[in-house]
Coordinates of C-alpha atoms and ligand atoms in Angstrom, one line a residue:
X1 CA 224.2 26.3 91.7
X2 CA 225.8 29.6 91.0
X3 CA 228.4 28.1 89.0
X4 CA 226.2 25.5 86.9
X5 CA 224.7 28.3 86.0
X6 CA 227.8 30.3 84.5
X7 CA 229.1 27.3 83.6
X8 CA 226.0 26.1 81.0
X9 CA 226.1 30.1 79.9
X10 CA 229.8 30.0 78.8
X11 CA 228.6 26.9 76.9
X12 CA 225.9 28.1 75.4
X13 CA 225.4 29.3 71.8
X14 CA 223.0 32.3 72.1
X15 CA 224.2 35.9 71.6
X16 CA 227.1 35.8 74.8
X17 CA 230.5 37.3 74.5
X18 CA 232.9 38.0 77.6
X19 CA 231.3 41.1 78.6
X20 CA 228.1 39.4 79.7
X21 CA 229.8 36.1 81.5
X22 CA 231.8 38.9 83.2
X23 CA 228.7 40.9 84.4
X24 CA 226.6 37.8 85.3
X25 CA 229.2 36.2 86.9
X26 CA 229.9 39.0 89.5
X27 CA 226.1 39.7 90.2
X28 CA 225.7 35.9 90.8
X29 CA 228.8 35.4 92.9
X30 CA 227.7 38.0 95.2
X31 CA 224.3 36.3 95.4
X32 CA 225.7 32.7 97.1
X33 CA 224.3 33.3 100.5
X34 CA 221.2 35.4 99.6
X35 CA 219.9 32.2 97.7
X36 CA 220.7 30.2 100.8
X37 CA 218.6 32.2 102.8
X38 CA 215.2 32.3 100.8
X39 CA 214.2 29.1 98.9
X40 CA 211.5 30.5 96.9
X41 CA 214.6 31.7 95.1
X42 CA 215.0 28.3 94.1
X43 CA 211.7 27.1 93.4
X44 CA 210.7 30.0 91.7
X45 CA 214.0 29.7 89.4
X46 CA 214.7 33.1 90.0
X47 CA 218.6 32.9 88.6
X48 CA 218.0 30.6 85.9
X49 CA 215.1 33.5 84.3
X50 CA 217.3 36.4 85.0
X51 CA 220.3 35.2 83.3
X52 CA 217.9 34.9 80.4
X53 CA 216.3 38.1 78.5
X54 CA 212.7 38.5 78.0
X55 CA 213.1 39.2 74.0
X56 CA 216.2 40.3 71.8
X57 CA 215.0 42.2 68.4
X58 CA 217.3 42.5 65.7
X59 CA 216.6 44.4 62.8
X60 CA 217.8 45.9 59.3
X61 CA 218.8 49.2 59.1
X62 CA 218.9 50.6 55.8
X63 CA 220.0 54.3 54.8
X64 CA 221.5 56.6 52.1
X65 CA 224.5 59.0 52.8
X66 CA 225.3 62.3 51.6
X67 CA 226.8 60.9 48.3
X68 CA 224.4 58.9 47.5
X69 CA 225.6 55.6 48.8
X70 CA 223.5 52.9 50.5
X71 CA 224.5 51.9 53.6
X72 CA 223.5 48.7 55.7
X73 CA 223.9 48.2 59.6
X74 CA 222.5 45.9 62.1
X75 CA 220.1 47.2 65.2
X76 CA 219.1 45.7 68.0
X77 CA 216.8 46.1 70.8
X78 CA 216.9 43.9 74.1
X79 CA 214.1 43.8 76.7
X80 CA 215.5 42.1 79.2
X81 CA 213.1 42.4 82.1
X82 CA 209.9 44.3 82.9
X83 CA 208.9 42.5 86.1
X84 CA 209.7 46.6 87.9
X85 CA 208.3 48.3 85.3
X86 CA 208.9 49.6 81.5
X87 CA 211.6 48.1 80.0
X88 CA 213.9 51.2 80.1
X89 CA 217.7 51.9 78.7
X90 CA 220.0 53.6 76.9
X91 CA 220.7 53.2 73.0
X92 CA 224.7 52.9 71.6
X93 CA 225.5 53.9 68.1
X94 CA 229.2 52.4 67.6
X95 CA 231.1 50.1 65.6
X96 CA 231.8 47.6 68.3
X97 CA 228.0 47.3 68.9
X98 CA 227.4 43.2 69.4
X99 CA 224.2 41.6 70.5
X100 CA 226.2 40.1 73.4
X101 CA 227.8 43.8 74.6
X102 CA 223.8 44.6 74.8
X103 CA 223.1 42.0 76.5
X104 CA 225.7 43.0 79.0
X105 CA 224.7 46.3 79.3
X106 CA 220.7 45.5 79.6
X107 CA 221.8 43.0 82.3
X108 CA 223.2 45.4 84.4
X109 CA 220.5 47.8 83.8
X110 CA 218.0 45.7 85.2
X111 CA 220.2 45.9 88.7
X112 CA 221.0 49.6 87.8
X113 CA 217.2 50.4 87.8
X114 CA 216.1 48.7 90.8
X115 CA 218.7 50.2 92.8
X116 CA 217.0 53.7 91.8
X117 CA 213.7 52.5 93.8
X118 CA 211.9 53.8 90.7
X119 CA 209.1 51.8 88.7
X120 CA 212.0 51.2 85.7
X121 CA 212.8 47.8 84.1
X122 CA 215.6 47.3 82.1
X123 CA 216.7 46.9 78.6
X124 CA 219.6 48.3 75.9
X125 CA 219.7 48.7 72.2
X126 CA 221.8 50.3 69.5
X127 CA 223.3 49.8 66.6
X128 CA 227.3 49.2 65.2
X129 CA 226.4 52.2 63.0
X130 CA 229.5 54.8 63.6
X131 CA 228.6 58.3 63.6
X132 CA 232.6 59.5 63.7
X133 CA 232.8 61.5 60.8
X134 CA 229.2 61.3 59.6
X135 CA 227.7 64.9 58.4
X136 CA 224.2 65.7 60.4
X137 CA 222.1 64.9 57.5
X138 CA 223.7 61.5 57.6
X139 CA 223.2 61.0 61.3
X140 CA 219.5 62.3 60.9
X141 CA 219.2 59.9 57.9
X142 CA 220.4 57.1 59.8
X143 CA 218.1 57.6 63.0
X144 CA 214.5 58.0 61.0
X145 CA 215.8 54.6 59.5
X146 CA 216.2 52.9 62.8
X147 CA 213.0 54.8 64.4
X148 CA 211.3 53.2 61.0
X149 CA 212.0 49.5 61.9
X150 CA 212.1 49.9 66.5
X151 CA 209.1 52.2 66.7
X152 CA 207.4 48.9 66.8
X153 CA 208.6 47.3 70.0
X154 CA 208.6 50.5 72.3
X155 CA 206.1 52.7 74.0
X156 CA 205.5 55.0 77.3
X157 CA 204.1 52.2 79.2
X158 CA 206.3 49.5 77.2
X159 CA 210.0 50.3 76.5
X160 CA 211.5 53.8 76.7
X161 CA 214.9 54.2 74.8
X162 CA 217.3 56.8 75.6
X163 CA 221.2 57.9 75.0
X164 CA 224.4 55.9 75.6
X165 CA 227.6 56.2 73.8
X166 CA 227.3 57.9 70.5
X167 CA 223.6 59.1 71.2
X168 CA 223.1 62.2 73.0
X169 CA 220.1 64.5 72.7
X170 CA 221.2 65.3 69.1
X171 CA 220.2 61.7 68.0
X172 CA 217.2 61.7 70.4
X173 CA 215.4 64.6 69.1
X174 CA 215.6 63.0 65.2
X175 CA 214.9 59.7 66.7
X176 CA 211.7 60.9 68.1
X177 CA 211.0 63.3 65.1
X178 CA 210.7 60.0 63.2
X179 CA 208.3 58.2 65.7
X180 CA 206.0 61.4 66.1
X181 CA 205.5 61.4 61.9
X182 CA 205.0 57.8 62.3
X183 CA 202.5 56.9 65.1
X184 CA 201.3 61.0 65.5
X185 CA 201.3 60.5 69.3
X186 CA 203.6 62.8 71.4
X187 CA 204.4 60.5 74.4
X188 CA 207.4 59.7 76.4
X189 CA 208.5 57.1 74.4
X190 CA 212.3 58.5 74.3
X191 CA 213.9 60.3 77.4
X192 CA 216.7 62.5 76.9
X193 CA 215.1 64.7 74.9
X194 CA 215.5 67.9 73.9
X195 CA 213.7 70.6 76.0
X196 CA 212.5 72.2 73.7
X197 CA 209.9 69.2 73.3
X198 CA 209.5 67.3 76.5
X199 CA 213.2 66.9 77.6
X200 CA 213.9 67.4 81.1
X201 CA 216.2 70.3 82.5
X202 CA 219.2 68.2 83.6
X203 CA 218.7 64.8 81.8
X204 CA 222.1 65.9 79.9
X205 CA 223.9 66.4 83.3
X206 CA 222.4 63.8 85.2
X207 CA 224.8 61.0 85.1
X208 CA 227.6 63.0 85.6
X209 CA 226.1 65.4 88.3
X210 CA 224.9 61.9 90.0
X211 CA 228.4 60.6 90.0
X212 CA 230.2 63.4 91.7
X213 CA 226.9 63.6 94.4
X214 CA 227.4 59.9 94.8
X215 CA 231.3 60.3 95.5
X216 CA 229.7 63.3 98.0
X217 CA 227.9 61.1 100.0
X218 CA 229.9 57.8 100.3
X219 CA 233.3 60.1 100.9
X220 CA 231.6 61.9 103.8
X221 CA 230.0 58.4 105.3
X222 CA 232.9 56.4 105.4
X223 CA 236.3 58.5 105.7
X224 CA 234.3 61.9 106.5
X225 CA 236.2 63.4 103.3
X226 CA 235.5 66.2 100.9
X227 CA 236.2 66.7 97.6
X228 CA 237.0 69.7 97.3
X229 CA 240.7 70.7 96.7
X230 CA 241.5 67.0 96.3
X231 CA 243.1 66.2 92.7
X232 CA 241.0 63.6 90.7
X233 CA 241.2 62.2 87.3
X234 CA 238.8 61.4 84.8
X235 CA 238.8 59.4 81.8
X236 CA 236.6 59.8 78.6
X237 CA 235.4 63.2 77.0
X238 CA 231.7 62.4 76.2
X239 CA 228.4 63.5 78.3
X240 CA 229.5 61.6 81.6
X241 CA 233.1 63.1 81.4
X242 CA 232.2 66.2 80.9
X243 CA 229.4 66.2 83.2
X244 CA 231.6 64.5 86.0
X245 CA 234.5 66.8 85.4
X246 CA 232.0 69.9 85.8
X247 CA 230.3 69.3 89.4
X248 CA 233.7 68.4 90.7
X249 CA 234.7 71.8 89.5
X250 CA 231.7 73.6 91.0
X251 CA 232.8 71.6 94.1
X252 CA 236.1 72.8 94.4
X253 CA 238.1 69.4 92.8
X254 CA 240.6 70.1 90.9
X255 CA 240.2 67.6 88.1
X256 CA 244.0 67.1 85.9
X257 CA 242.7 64.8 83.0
X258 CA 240.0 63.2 80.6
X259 CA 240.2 60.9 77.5
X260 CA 239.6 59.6 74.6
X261 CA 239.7 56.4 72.7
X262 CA 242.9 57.9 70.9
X263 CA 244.6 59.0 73.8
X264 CA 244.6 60.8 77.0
X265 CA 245.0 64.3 78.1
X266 CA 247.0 65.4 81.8
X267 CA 246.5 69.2 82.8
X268 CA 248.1 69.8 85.7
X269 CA 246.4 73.3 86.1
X270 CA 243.2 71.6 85.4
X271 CA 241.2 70.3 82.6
X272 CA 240.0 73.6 81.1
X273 CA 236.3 72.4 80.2
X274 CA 235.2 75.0 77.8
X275 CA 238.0 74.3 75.4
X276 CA 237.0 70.7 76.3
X277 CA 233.3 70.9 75.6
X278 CA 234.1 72.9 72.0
X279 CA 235.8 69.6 71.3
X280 CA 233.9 66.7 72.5
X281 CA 230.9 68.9 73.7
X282 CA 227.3 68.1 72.6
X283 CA 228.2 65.3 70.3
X284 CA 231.3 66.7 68.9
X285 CA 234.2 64.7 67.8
X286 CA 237.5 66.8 67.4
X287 CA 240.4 64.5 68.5
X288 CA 241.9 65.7 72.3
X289 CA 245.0 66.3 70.4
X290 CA 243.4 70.4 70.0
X291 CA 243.2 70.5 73.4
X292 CA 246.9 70.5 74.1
X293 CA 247.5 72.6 71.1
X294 CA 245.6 75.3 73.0
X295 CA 246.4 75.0 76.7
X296 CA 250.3 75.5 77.3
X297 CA 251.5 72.9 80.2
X298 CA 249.1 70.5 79.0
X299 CA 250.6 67.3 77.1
X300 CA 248.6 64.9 75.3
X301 CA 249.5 61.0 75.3
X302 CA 249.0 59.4 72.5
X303 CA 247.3 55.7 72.4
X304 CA 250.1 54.4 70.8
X305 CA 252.4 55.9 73.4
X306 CA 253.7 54.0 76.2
X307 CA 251.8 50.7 76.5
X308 CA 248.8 52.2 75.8
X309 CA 248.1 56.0 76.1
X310 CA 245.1 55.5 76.9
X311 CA 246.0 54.3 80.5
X312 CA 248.0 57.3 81.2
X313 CA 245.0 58.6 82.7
X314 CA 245.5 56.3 85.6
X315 CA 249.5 56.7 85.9
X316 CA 248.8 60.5 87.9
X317 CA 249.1 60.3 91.7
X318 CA 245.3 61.2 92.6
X319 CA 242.5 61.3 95.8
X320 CA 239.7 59.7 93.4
X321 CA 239.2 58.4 90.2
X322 CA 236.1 58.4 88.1
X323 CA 236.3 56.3 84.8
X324 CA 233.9 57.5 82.7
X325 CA 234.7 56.2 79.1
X326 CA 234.0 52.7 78.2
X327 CA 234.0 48.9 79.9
X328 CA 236.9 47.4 80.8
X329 CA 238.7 50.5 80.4
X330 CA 241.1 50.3 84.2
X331 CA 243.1 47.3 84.5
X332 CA 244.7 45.6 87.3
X333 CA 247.9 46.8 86.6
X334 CA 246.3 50.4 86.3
X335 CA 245.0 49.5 90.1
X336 CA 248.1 48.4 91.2
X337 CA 249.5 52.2 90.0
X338 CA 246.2 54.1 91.8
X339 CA 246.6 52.4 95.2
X340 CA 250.4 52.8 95.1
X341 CA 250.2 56.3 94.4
X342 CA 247.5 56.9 97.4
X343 CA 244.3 56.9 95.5
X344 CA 241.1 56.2 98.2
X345 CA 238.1 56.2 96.5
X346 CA 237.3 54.9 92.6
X347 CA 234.1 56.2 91.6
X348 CA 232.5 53.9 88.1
X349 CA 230.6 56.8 85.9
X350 CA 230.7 54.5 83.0
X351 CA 229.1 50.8 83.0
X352 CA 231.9 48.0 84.2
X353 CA 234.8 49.9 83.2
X354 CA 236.5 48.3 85.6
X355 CA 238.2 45.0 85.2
X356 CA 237.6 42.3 87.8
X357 CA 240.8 41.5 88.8
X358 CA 240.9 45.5 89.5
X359 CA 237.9 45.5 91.5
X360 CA 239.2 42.7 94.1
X361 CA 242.4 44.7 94.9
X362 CA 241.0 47.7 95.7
X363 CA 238.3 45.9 97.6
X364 CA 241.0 44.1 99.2
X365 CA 243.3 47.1 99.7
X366 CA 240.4 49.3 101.1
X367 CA 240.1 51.9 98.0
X368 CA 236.5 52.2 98.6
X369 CA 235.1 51.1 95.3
X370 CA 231.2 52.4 93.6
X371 CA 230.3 49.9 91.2
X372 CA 228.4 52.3 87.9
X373 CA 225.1 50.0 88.7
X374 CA 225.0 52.2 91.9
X375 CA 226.9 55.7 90.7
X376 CA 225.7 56.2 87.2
X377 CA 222.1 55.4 88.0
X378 CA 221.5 59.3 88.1
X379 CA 221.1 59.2 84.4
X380 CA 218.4 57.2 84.4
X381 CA 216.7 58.1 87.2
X382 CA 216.7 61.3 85.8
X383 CA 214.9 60.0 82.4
X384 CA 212.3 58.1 84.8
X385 CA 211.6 61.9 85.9
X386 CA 211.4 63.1 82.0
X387 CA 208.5 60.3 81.9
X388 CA 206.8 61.2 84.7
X389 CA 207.1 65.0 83.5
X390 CA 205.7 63.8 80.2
X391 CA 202.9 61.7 81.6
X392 CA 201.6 64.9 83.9
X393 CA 202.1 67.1 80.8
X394 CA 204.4 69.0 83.8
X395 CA 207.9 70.7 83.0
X396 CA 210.3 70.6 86.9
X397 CA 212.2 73.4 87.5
X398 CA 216.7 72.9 87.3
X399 CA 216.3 73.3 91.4
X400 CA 213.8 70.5 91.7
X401 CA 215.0 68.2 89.6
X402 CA 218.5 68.5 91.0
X403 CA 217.4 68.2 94.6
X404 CA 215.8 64.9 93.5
X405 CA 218.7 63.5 92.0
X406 CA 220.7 64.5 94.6
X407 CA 218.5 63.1 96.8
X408 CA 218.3 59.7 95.2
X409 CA 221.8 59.1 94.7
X410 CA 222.4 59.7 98.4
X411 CA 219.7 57.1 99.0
X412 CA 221.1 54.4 96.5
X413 CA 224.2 55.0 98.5
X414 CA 222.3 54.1 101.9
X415 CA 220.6 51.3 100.5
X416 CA 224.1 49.6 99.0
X417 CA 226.2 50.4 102.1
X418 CA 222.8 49.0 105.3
X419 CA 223.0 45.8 102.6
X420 CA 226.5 45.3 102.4
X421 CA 226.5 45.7 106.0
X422 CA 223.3 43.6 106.8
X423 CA 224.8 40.5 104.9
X424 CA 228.4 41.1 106.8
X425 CA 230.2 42.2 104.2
X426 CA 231.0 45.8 105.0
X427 CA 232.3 48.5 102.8
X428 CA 231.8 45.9 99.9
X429 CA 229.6 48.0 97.8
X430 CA 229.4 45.6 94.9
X431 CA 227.9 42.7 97.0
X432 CA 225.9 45.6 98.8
X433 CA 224.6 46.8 95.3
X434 CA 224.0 43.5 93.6
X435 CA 222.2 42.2 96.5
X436 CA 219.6 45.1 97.2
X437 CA 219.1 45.0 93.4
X438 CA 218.4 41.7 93.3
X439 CA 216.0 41.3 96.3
X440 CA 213.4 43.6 94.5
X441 CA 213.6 42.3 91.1
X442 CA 213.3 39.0 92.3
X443 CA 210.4 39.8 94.9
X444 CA 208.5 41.3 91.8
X445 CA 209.4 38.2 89.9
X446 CA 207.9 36.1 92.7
X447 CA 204.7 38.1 92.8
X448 CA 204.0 37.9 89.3
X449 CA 204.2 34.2 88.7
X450 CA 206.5 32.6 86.5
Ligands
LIG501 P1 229.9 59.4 74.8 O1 229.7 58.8 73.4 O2 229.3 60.8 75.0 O3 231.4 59.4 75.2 C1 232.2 58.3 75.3 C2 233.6 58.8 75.5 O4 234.5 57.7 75.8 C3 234.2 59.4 74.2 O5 234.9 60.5 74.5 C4 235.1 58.3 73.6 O6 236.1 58.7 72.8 C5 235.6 57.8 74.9 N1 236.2 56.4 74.8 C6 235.8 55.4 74.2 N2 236.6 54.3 74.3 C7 237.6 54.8 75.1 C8 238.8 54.2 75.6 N3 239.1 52.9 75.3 N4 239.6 54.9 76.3 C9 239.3 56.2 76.6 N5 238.2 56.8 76.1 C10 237.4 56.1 75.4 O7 229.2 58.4 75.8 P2 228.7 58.6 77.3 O8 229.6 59.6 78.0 O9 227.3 58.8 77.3 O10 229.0 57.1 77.9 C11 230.2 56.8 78.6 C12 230.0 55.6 79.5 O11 229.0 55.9 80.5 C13 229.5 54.3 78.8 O12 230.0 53.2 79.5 C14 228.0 54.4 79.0 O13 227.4 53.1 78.9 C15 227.9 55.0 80.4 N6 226.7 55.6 80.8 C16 226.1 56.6 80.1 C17 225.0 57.2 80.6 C18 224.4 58.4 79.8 O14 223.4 58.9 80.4 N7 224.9 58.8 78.7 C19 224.3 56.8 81.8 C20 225.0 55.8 82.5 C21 226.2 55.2 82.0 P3 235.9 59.2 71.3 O15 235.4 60.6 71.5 O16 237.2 59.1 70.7 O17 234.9 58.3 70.7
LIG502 O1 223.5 53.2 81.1 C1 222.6 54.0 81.3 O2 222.0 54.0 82.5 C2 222.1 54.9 80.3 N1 222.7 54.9 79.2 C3 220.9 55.8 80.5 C4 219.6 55.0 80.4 C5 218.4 55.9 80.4 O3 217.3 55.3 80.1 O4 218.4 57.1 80.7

C-alpha cells in the first residue's frame, strides 16, 4: 500500500518536487507495520488524506523598491492539516521558494507539531522573494505587500505564521504591523514577534537552545555522554546556527565551525560568535569571508573550493554534528567522512538536511541520529507558548519559558526513543519519531470523521 501510494504521487501533476517524495516517502516507510496493526487506518484512508494538503494559496505579490522599480513575486501559503489544532508554521523568503519545497516543509511540520504534544497543526508559506541585498525599506515594502494579500487566510484560532529562512523577527514585526492596520485586532496571529509587542522572551533562541537540550538528553540516555569539552561542528550562520552554536558554548562544547551558502568557516580555537552574530546576526548578511579576515588561525573555504566548500564543514574530525543550514545539505559521502573520523551523534537543527542515503549509514553504523521533526521542534513549541501568552494577555519570564522548553524537548526525546523501542526498532529515532507523530494525527483524524 505504502508504495502505490508514492508511486501514484511521483506520477502525479500537482505541485511535487523531490523534496516532498523524499519526506513522504520516509514517514510512510516507517509506517508499514503500524498500518498492519490498526485497520481503521485503512478504512479511514488515513495515508491517502495525509499525503494530500487541506488547501494551497497562491498569491501575487506586488511591490516598489527604493528606485522606484516594480517588482513581482509569487507567495504561497499551505495549510496542510488542522485535525491537532491551528494550522501553524514557519514563513521562507528565498529565491528557491517552490510550491512543492512548501509542501515538503508543511508535511513535516504536521509530524514536527504533533511530536511537541501541543494543540499545533501544521502548515508553511513563503515567498521566492530574496531579501540578500534588499535595503529595510525594501524588505518592509515587500512584507505589508504580502500581509495585504495572506491576511486573509490566517487567524489566532486559524493559521499562525511565523519565521523560517530569510524571516526572522525583523520581517515579523512589519508583517504584523501590516495586519494590525488592516483588521485593527491585536491577536496572535504571527509568533516570533518582537517583544516589544507580544513576542515571547526566547522565541529567537528556541530552536537552537532546543537542539543542543535535545542532544543533552538523548547523549546522556543512550551513551551516558556530555557535551561539554567535546568538539562539534555546525553548519549555517542564521538563527538556528547561531542559537545552536551558543548553548553548546554555555555548555562547555567547543564548537570549530558554521556556514554559509558561499562557504564554510573552520576555527579551531572556536567559532568566536560575537564577531559571528555582527555578520549573520539578526538578519544580517555579510559574507563569512569577514570572519576570517578578523580571527587569525581561522581559514575560510570557499564554495568553489574543493568539491564543494560548503561540505568542509563535515571533513573536521568531531563528537557531534548539528546541520543547521538548509535540506539536503550532508551527503552520504559527507557520512562516510563523520563516521570515519569518530563522530557519534548527528543532531538535525534544520528541516531534512540530511540526505537519505546518509541517514541509513549512520543508522546502520550506530551514529545515533535526531531527525529535525524531533530536535528543531523547540522553535515552535516555543511560538505555541507566544500564543498562549497572547491569548491570556500574560508575558513568561526567560526562566519559565526556558524550563518549559527544556522540559519538552526532553519529553519529545522520551516519546521518540519508548516508540522506537515499543515497535522493536531500537535506537531508530526516525521510525520512533514518525510513528508517535503519526498515531496522534491520525487518532484526531479518526475522531473527526473524514
Ligand atoms: P536563516 O535564514 O536565519 O539562516 C539560514 C542559513 O543557512 C544562512 O546562513 C544561509 O546562508 C545558510 N545556508 C543556506 N544554504 C546553505 C548551504 N547550502 N550550505 C551552507 N549554508 C547554507 O534561517 P534559519 O536559521 O531560521 O533556518 C535554518 C534551517 O532551520 C532551515 O532548514 C529551517 O527550515 C530550519 N528551522 C528553522 C526554525 C526557526 O525557528 N527559524 C525552526 C525549525 C527549523 P546565507 O547567509 O549565505 O544565506
Ligand atoms: O520549521 C519550523 O519549525 C519553523 N520554521 C518554526 C515554525 C513556527 O511556527 O514557529
Amino acid at each position: 500500500m505504502v508504495k502505490k501510494i508514492i508511486e501514484n504521487l511521483e506520477n502525479s501533476n500537482c505541485s511535487i518536487d523531490n523534496t516532498f517524495i523524499q519526506a513522504v516517502s520516509e514517514v510512510l516507510n516507517s509506517l508499514e507495520d503500524v498500518i498492519l496493526g490498526d485497520d481503521r487506518y485503512e478504512t479511514y484512508a488515513i495515508l491517502e488524506r495525509l499525503v494530500t494538503a487541506d488547501r494551497m494559496i497562491q498569491f501575487k505579490v506586488q511591490w516598489v523598491d527604493d528606485s522606484n522599480h516594480v517588482h513581482i513575486n509569487n507567495g504561497y501559503r499551505i495549510q496542510y492539516n488542522n485535525a491537532l489544532g491551528p494550522y501553524k508554521g514557519g514563513l521562507r523568503f528565498h529565491p528557491s521558494v517552490t510550491p512543492g519545497v512548501l509542501k515538503f516543509l508543511a508535511f513535516e511540520q504536521i509530524f514536527k507539531n504533533s511530536l511537541t504534544g501541543l494543540p499545533i497543526g501544521g502548515a508553511k508559506g513563503g515567498s521566492d522573494f530574496d531579501p540578500k541585498g534588499k535595503s529595510d525599506f525594501e524588505i518592509m515594502k515587500f512584507c505589508r505587500a504580502f500581509m495585504r494579500e495572506l491576511h486573509q487566510y490566517i487567524g489566532a484560532r486559524i493559521d499562525v505564521p511565523a519565521g523560517d529562512i530569510g524571516v526572522g523577527t525583523k520581517e515579523i514585526g512589519f508583517l504584523y504591523g501590516e495586519y494590525k492596520r488592516i483588521n485593527r485586532s491585536y491577536d496572535g496571529v504571527l509568533s516570533g514577534k518582537p517583544y516589544a509587542f507580544g513576542g515571547s522572551l526566547l522565541r529567537p533562541e528556541a530552536t537552537g537552545y532546543g537542539v543542543v537540550y535535545f542532544a543533552q538528553e538523548m547523549l546522556k540516555q543512550e551513551l551516558e555522554e556530555v557535551l561539554e569539552d567535546q568538539i562539534c561542528v555546525v553548519s549555517g550562520a542564521g538563527n538556528v546556527a547561531i542559537h545552536t552554536i551558543e548553548k553548546l558554548q554555555h555548555i562547555g562544547a567547543r564548537v570549530v565551525t558554521c556556514s554559509d551558502s558561499e562557504g564554510s568557516i573552520y576555527d579551531p580555537n572556536g567559532i568566536d560568535l560575537n564577531i559571528l552574530k555582527t555578520l549573520k546576526g539578526n538578519g544580517k548578511r555579510f559574507s563569512l569571508e569577514h570572519y576570517a579576515l578578523q580571527i587569525q588561525g581561522s581559514v575560510h573555504i570557499k564554495k568553489a573550493d574543493y568539491p564543494d566548500g560548503r561540505h568542509a564543514v563535515w571533513d573536521i574530525p568531531c563528537f557531534a554534528a548539528f546541520p543547521c543550514a538548509t535540506q539536503n545539505e550532508l551527503t552520504e559521502e559527507d557520512a562516510v567522512t563523520l563516521i570515519k573520523n569518530g563522530c557519534v551523534a548527528v543532531i538535525e537543527g534544520a528541516n531534512m538536511p540530511t540526505e537519505p542515503l546518509a541517514i541509513e549509514l549512520f543508522l546502520k553504523e550506530g551514529v545515533l541520529f535526531a531527525p529535525g521533526k524531533a530536535s528543531n521542534a523547540g522553535g515552535v513549541a516555543v511560538s505555541e507558548f507566544e500564543m498562549s501568552q497572547n491569548a491570556s494577555m500574560e508575558k513568561w519570564s526567560y526562566e519559565k519559558v526556558d524550563a518549559k522548553l527544556n522540559e519538552i524537548m526532553c519529553q519529545i526525546y522520551k516519546r521518540v526513543a519508548l516508540t522506537a523501542k515499543e515497535y522493536g526498532k531500537e535506537r531508530n529515532f526516525v521510525d520512533g519519531a514518525n510513528i508517535a507523530a503519526f498515531k496522534r494525527i491520525a487518532e484526531a483524524m479518526i475522531l473527526e470523521g473524514v
